[in-house]
mmCIF file with all atom_site columns, C-alpha atoms in Angstrom:
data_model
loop_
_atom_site.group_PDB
_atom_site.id
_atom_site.type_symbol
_atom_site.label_atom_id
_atom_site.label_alt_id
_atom_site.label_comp_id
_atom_site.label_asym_id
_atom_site.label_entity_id
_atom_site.label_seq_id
_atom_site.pdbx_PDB_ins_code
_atom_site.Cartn_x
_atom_site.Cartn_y
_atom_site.Cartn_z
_atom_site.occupancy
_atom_site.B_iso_or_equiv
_atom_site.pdbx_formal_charge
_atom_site.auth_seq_id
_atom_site.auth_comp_id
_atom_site.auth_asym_id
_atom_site.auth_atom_id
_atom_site.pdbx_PDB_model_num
ATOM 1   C CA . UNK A 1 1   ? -16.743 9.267   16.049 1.00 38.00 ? 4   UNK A CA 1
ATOM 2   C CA . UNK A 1 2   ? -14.446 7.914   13.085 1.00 42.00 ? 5   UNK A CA 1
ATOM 3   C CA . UNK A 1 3   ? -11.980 6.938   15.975 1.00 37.00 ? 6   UNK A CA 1
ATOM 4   C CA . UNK A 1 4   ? -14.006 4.448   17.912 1.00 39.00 ? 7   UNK A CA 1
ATOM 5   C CA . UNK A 1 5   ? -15.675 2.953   14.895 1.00 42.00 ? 8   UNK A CA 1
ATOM 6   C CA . UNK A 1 6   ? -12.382 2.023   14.050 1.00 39.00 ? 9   UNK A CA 1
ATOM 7   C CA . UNK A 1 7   ? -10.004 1.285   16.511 1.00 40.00 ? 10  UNK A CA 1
ATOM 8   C CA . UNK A 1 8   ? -12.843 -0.205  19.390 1.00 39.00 ? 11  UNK A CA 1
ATOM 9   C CA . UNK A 1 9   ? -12.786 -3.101  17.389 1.00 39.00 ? 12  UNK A CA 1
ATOM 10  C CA . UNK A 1 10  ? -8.700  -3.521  17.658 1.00 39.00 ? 13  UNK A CA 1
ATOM 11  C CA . UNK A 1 11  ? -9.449  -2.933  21.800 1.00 38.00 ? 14  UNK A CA 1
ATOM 12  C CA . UNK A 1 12  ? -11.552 -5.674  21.936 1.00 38.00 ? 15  UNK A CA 1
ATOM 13  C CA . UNK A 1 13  ? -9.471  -7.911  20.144 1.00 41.00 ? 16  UNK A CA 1
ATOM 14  C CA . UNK A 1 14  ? -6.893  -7.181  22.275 1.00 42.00 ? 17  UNK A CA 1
ATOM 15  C CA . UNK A 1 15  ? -8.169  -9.074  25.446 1.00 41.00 ? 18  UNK A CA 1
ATOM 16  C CA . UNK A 1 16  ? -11.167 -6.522  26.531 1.00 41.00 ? 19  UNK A CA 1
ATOM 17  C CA . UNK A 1 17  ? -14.201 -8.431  27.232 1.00 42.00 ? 20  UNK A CA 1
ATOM 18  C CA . UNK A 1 18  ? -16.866 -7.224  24.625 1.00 45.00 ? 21  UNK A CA 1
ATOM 19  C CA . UNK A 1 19  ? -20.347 -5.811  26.163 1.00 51.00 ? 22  UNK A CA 1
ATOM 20  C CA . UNK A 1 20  ? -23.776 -7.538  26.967 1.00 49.00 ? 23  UNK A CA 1
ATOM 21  C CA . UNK A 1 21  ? -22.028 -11.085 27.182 1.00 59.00 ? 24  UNK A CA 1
ATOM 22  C CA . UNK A 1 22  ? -20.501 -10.847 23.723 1.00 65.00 ? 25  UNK A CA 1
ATOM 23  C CA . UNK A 1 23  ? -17.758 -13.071 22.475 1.00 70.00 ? 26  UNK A CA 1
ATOM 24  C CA . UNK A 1 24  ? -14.609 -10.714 21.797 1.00 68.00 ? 27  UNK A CA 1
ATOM 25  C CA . UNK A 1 25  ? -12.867 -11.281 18.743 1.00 71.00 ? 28  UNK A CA 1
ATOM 26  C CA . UNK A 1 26  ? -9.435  -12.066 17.972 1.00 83.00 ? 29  UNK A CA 1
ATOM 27  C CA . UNK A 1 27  ? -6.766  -9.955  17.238 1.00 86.00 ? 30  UNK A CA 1
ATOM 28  C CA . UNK A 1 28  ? -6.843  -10.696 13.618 1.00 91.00 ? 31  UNK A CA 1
ATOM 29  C CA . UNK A 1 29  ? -10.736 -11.252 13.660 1.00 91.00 ? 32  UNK A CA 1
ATOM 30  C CA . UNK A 1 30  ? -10.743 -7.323  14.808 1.00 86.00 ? 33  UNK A CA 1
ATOM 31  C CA . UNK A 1 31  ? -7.706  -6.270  12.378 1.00 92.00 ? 34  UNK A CA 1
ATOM 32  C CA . UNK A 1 32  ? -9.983  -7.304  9.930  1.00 95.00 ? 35  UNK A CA 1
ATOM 33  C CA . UNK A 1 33  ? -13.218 -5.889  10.846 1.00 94.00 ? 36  UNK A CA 1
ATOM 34  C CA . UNK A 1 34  ? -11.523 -2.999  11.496 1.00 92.00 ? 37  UNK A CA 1
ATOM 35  C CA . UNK A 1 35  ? -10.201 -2.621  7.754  1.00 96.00 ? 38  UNK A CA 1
ATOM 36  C CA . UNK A 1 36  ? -13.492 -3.286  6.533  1.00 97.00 ? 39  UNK A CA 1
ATOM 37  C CA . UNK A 1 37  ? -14.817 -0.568  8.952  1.00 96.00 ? 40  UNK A CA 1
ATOM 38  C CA . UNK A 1 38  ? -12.306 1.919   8.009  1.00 95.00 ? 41  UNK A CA 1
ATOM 39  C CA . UNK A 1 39  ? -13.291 1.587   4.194  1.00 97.00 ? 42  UNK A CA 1
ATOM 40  C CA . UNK A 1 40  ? -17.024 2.088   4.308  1.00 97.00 ? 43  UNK A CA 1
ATOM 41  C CA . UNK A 1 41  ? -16.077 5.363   6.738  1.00 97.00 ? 44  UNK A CA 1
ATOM 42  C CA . UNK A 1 42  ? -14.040 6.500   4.614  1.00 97.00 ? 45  UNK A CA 1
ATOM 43  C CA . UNK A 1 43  ? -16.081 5.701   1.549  1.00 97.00 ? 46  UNK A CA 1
ATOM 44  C CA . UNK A 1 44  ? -19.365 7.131   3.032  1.00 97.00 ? 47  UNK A CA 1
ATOM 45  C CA . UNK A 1 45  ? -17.518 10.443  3.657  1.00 97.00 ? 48  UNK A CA 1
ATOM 46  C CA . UNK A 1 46  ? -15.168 10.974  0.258  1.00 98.00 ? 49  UNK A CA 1
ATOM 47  C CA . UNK A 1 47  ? -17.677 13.788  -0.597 1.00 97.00 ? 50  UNK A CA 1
ATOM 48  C CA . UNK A 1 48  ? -17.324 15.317  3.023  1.00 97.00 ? 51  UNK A CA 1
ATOM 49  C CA . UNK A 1 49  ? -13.657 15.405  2.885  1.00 97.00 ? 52  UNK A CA 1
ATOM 50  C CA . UNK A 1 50  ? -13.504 16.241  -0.754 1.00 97.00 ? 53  UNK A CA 1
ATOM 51  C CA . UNK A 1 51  ? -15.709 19.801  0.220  1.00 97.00 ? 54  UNK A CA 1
ATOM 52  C CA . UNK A 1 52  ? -13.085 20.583  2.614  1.00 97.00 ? 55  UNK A CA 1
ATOM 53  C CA . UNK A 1 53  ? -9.754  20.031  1.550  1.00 97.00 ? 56  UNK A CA 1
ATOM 54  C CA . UNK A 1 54  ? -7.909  23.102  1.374  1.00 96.00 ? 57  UNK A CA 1
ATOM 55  C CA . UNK A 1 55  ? -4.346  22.116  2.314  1.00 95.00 ? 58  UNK A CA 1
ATOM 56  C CA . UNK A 1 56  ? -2.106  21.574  0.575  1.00 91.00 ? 59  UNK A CA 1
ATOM 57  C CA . UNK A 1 57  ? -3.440  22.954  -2.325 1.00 92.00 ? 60  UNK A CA 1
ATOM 58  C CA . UNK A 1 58  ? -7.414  23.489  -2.722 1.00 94.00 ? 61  UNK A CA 1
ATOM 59  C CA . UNK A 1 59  ? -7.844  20.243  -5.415 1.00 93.00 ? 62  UNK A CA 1
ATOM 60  C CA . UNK A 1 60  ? -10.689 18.451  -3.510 1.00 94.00 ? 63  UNK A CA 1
ATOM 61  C CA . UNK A 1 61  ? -9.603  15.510  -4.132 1.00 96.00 ? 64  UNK A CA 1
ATOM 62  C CA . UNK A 1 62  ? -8.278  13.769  -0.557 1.00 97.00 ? 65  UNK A CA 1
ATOM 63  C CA . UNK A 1 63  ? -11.719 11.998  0.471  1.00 97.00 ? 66  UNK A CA 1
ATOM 64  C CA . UNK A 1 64  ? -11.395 10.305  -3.330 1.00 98.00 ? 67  UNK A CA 1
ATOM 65  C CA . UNK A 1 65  ? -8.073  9.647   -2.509 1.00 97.00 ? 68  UNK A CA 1
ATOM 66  C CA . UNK A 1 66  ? -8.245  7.832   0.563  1.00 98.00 ? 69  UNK A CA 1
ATOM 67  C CA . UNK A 1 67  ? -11.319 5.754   -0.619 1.00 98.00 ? 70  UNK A CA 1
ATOM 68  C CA . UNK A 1 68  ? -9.484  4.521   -3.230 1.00 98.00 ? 71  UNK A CA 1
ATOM 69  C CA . UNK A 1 69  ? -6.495  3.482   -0.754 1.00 98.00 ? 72  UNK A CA 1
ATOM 70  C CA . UNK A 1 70  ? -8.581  2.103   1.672  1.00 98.00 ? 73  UNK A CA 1
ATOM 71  C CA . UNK A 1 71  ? -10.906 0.088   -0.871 1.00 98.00 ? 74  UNK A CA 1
ATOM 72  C CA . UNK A 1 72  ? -7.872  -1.426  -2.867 1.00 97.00 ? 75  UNK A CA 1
ATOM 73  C CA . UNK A 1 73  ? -6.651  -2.456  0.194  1.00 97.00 ? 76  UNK A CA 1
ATOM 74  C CA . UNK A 1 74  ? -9.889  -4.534  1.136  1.00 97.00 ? 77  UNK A CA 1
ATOM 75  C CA . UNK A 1 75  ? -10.754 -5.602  -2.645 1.00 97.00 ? 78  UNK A CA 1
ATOM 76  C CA . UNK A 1 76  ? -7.297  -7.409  -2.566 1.00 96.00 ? 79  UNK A CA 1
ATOM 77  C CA . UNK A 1 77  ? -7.120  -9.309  1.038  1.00 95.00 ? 80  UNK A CA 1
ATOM 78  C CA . UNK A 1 78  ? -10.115 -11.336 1.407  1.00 93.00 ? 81  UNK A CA 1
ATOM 79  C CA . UNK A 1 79  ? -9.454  -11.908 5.102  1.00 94.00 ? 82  UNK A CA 1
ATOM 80  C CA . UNK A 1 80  ? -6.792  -10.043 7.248  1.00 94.00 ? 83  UNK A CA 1
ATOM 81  C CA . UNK A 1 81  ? -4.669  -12.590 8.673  1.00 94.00 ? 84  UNK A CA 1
ATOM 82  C CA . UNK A 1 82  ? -0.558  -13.803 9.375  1.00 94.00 ? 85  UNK A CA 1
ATOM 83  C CA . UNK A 1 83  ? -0.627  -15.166 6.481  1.00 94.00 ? 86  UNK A CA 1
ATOM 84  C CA . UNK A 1 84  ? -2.328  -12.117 4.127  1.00 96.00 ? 87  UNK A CA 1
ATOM 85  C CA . UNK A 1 85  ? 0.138   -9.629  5.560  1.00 96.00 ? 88  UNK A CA 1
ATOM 86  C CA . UNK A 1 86  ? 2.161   -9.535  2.733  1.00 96.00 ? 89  UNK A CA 1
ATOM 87  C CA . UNK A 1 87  ? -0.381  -9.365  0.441  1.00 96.00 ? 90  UNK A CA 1
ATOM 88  C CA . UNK A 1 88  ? -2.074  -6.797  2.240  1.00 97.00 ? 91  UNK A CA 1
ATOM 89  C CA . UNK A 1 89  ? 1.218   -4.675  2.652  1.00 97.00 ? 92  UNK A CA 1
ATOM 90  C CA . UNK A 1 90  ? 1.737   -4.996  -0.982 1.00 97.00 ? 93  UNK A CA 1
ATOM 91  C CA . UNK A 1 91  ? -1.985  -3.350  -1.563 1.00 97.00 ? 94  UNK A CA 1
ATOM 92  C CA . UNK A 1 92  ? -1.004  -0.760  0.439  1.00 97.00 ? 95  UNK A CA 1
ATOM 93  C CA . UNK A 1 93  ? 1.368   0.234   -1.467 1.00 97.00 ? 96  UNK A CA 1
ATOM 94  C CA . UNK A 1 94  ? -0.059  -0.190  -4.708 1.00 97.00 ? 97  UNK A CA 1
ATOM 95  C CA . UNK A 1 95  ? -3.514  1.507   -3.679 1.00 97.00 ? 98  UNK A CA 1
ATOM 96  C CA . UNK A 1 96  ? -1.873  4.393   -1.938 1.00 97.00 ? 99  UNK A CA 1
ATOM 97  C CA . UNK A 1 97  ? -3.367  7.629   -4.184 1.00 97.00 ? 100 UNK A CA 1
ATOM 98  C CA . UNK A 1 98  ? -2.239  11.238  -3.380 1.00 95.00 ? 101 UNK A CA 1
ATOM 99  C CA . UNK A 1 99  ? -0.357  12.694  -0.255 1.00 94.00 ? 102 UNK A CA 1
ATOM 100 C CA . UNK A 1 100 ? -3.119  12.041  2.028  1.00 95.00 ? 103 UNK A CA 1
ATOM 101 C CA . UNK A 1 101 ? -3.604  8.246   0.458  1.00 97.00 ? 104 UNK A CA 1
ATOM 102 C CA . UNK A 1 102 ? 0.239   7.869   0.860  1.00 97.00 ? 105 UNK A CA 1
ATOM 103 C CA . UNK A 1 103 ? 0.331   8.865   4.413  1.00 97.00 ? 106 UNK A CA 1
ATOM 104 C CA . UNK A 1 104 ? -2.438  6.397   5.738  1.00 97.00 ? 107 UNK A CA 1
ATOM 105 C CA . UNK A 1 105 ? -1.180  3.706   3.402  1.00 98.00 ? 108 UNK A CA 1
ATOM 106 C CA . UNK A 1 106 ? 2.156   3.841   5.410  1.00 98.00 ? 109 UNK A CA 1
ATOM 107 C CA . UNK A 1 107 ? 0.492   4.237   8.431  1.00 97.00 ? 110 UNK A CA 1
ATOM 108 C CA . UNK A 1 108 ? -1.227  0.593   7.559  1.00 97.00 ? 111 UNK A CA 1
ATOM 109 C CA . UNK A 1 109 ? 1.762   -1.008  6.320  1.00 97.00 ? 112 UNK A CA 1
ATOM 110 C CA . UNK A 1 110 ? 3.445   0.144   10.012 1.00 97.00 ? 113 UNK A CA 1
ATOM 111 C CA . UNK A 1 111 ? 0.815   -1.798  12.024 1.00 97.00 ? 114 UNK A CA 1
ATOM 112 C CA . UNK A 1 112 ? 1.242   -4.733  9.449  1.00 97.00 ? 115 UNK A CA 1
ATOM 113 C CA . UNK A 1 113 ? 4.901   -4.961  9.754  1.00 97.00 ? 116 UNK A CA 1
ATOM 114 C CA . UNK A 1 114 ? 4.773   -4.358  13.470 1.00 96.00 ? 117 UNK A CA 1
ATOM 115 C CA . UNK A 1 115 ? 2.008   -7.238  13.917 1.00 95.00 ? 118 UNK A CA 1
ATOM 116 C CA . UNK A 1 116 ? 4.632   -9.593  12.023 1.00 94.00 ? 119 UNK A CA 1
ATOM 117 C CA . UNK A 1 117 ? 7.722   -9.177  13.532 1.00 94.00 ? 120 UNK A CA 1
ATOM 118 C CA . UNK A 1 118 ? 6.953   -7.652  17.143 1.00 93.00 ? 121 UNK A CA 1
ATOM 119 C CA . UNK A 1 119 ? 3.391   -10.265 17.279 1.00 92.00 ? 122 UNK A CA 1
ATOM 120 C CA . UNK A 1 120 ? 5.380   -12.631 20.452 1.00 93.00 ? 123 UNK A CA 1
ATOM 121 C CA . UNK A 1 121 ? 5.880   -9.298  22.239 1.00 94.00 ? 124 UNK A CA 1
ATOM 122 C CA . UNK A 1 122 ? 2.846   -7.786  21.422 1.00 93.00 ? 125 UNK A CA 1
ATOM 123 C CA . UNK A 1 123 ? 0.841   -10.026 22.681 1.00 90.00 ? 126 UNK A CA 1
ATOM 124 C CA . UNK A 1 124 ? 2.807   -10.377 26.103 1.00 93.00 ? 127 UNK A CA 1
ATOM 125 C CA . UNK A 1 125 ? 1.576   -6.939  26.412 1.00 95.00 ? 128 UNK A CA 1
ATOM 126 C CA . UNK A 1 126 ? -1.161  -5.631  28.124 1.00 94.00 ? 129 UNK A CA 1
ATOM 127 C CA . UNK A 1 127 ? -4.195  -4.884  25.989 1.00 92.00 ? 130 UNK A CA 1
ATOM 128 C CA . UNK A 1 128 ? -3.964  -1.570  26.453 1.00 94.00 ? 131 UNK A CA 1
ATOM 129 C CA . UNK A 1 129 ? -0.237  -1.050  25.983 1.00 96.00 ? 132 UNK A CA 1
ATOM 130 C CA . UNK A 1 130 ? -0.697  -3.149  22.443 1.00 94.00 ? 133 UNK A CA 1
ATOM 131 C CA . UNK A 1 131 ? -3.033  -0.410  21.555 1.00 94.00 ? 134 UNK A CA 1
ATOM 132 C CA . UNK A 1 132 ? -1.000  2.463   22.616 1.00 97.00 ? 135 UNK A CA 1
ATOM 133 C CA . UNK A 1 133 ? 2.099   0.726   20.760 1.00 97.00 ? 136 UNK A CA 1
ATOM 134 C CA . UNK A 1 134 ? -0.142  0.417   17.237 1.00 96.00 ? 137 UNK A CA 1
ATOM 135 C CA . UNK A 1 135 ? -1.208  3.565   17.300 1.00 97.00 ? 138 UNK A CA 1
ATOM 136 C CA . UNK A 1 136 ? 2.680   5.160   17.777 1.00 98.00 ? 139 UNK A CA 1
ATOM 137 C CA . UNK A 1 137 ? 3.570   2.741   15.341 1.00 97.00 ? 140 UNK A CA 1
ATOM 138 C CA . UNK A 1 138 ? 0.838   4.470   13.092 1.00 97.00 ? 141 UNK A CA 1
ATOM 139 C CA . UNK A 1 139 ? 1.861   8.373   13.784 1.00 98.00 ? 142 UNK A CA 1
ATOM 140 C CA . UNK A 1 140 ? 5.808   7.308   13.408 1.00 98.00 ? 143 UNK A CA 1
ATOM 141 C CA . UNK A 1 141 ? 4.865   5.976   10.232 1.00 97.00 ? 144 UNK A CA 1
ATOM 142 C CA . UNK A 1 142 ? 2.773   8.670   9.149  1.00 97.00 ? 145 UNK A CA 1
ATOM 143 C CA . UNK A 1 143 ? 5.578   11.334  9.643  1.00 96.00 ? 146 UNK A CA 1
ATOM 144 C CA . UNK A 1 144 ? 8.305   9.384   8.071  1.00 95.00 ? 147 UNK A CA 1
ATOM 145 C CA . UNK A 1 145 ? 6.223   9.345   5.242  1.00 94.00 ? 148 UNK A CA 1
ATOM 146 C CA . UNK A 1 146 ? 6.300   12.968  4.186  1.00 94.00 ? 149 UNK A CA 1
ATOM 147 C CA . UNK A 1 147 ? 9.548   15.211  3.446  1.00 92.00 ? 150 UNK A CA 1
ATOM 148 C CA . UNK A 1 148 ? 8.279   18.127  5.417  1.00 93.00 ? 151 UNK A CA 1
ATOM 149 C CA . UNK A 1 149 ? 5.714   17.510  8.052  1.00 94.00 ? 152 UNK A CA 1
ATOM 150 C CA . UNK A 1 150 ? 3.066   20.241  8.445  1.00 95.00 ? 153 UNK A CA 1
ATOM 151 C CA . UNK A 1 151 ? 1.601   21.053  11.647 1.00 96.00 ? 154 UNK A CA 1
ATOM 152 C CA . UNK A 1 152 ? -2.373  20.806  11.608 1.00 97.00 ? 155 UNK A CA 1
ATOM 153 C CA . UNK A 1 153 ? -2.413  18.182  9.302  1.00 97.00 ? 156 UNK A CA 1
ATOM 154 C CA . UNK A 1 154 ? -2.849  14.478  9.622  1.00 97.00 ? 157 UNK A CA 1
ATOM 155 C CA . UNK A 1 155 ? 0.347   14.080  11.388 1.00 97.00 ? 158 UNK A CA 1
ATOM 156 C CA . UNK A 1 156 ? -0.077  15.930  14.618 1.00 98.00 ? 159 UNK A CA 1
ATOM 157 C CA . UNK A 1 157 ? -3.513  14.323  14.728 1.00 98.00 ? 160 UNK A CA 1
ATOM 158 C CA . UNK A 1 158 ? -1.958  11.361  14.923 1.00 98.00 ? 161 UNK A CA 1
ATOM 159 C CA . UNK A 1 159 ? 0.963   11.883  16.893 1.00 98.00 ? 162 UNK A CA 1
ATOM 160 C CA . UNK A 1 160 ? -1.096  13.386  19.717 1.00 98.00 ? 163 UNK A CA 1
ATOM 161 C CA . UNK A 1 161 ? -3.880  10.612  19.536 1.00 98.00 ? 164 UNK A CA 1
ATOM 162 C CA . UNK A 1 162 ? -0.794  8.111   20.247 1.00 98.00 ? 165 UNK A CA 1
ATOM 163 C CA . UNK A 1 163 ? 0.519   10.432  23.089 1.00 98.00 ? 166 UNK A CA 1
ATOM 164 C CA . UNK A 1 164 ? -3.158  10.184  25.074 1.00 98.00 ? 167 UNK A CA 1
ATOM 165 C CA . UNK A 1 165 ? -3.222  6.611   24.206 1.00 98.00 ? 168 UNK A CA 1
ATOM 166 C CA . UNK A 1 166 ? 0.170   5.957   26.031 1.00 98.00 ? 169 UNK A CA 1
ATOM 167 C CA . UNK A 1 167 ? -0.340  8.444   28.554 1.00 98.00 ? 170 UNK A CA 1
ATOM 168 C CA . UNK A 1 168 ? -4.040  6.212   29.136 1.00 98.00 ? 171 UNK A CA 1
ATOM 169 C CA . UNK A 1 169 ? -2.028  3.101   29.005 1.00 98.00 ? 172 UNK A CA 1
ATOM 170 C CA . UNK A 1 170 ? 0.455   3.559   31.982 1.00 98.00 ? 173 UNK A CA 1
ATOM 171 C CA . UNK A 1 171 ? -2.501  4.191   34.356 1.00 97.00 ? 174 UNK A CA 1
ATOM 172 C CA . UNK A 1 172 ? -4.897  1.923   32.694 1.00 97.00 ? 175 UNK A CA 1
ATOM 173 C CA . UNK A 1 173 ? -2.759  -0.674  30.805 1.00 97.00 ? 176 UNK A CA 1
ATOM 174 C CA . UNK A 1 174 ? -5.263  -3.477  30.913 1.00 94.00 ? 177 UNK A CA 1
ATOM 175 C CA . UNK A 1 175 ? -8.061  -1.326  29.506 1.00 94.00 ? 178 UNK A CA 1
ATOM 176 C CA . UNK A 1 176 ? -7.746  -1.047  25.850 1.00 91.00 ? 179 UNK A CA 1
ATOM 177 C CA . UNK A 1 177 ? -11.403 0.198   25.559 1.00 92.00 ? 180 UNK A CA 1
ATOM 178 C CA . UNK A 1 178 ? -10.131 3.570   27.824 1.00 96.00 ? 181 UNK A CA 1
ATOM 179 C CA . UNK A 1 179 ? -7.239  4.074   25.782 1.00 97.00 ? 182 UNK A CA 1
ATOM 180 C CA . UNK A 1 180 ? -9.141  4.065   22.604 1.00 94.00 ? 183 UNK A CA 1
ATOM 181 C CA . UNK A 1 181 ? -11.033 6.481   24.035 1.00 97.00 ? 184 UNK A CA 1
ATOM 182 C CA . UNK A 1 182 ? -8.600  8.255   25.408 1.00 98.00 ? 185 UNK A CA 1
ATOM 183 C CA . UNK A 1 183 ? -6.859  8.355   21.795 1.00 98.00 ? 186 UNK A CA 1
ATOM 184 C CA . UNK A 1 184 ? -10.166 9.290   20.576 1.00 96.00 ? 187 UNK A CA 1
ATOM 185 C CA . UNK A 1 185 ? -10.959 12.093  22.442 1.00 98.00 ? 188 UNK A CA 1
ATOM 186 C CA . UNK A 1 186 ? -7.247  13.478  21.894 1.00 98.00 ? 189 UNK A CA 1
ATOM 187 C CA . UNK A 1 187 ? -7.717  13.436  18.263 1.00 98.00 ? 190 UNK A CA 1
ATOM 188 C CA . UNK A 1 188 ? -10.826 15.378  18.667 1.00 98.00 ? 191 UNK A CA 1
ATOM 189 C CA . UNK A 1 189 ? -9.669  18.027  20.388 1.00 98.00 ? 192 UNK A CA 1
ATOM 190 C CA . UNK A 1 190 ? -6.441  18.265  18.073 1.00 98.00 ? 193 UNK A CA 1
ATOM 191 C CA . UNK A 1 191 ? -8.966  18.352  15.051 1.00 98.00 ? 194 UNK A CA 1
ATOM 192 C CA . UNK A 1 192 ? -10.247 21.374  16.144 1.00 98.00 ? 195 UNK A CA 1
ATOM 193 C CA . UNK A 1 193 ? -6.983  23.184  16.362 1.00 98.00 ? 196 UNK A CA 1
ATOM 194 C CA . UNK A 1 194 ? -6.097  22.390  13.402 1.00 98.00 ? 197 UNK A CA 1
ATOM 195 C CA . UNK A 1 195 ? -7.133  25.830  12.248 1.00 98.00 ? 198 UNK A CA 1
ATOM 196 C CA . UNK A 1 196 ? -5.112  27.381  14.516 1.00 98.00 ? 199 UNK A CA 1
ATOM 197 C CA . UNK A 1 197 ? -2.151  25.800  13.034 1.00 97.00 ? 200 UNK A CA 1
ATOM 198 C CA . UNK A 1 198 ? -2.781  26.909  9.331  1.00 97.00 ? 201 UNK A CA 1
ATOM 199 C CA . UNK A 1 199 ? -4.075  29.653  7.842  1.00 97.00 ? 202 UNK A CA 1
ATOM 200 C CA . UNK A 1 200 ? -5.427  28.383  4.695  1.00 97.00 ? 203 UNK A CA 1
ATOM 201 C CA . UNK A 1 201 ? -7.797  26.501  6.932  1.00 97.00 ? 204 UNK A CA 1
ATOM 202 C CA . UNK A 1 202 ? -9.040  29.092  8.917  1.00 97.00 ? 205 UNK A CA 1
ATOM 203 C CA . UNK A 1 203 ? -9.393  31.512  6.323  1.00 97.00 ? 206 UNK A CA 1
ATOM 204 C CA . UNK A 1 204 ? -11.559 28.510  4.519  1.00 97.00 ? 207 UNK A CA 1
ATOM 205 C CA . UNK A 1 205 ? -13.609 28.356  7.996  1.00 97.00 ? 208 UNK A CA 1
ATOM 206 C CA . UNK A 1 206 ? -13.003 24.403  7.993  1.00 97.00 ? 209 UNK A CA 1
ATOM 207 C CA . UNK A 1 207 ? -10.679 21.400  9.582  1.00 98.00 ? 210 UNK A CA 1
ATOM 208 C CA . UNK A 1 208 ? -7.653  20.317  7.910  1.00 97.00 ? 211 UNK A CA 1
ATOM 209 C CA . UNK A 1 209 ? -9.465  17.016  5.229  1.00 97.00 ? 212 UNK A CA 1
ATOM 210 C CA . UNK A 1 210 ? -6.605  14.524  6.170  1.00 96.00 ? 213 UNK A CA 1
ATOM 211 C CA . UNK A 1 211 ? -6.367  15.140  9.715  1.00 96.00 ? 214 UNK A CA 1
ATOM 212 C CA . UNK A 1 212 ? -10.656 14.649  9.669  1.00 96.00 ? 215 UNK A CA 1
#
């Protein structure tokens, strides 16, 4: 569910009318919400993630991690905007604690850099291709961020999240709402393999922490 809580938001921003007669958001009104989203998720399940991180090494520590990335990201922009980008790159990288904090701190600064100097083209874009591009921006990010990538972990969540979300957009480009949930139900489904893909997990009987 983590998906849609945080990247329906982004959709609707992106041009798709929002249900029961609501007025959608802008693109920045929803980058915003959706940061302030992503850090009480995140927050709210530090303990969860925490009692399941095995990989890389068994320290229990990524769901602290990431709440501290994600929440001195949101303590130091006030309001996600054009003109906070900086600012909120800069938290990024500051905030960014452990591998796992690292990763998703690059991920954000990706979509931040990509929303300042791609914005005219983005937003000739179909709402649905926007999302698609974000979220490859996102899983190229994430990759480039680690020396090794690992297969199970965070990375090939993302990566094959931004696959279904581009393979979604080409038939459905002006849907950003089906491509979320297109991305959403990839990532799902590549969860649950992560097992599969490392031992340490499934000999632990759980997910991989980062890629939850």
């Amino acid at each position: 569910a983590a998906w849609v809580k945080w990247v329906v938001p982004l959709s609707y921003g992106c041009g798709v009318s929002a249900r029961l007669g609501e007025q959608a958001p802008t693109l920045w009104e929803a980058y915003d919400a959706w940061l302030r989203r992503a850090t009480s998720v995140i927050g709210d399940s530090a303990d969860a993630l925490n009692a399941i991180n095995v990989f890389p090494v068994p320290d229990a520590d990524t769901g602290s991690n990431l709440k501290l990335t994600m929440t001195g990201i949101s303590r130091a922009v006030t309001n996600l905007e054009p003109t906070s980008l900086d600012a909120a790159v800069q938290a990024a990288i500051l905030s960014a604690h452990g591998n796992s904090g690292a990763i998703v701190a690059e991920m954000f600064v990706s979509v931040c850099r990509t929303l300042e100097y791609d914005l005219p083209a983005l937003q000739s874009m179909p709402p649905g291709t926007l999302v698609a591009t974000l979220l490859r921006s996102a899983a190229v990010a994430a990759r480039r961020a680690v020396a090794r990538p690992v297969a199970g972990t965070i990375l090939t969540v993302a990566d094959e999240a931004a696959s279904a979300a581009k393979e979604a957009a080409v038939s459905q480009p002006d849907d950003a709402l089906a491509v979320v949930l297109a991305a959403q139900r990839s990532a799902h489904e590549s969860l649950a393999r992560t097992p599969q893909q490392l031992d340490v997990l499934a000999s632990a009987g759980v997910v991989d922490a980062g890629a939850q």
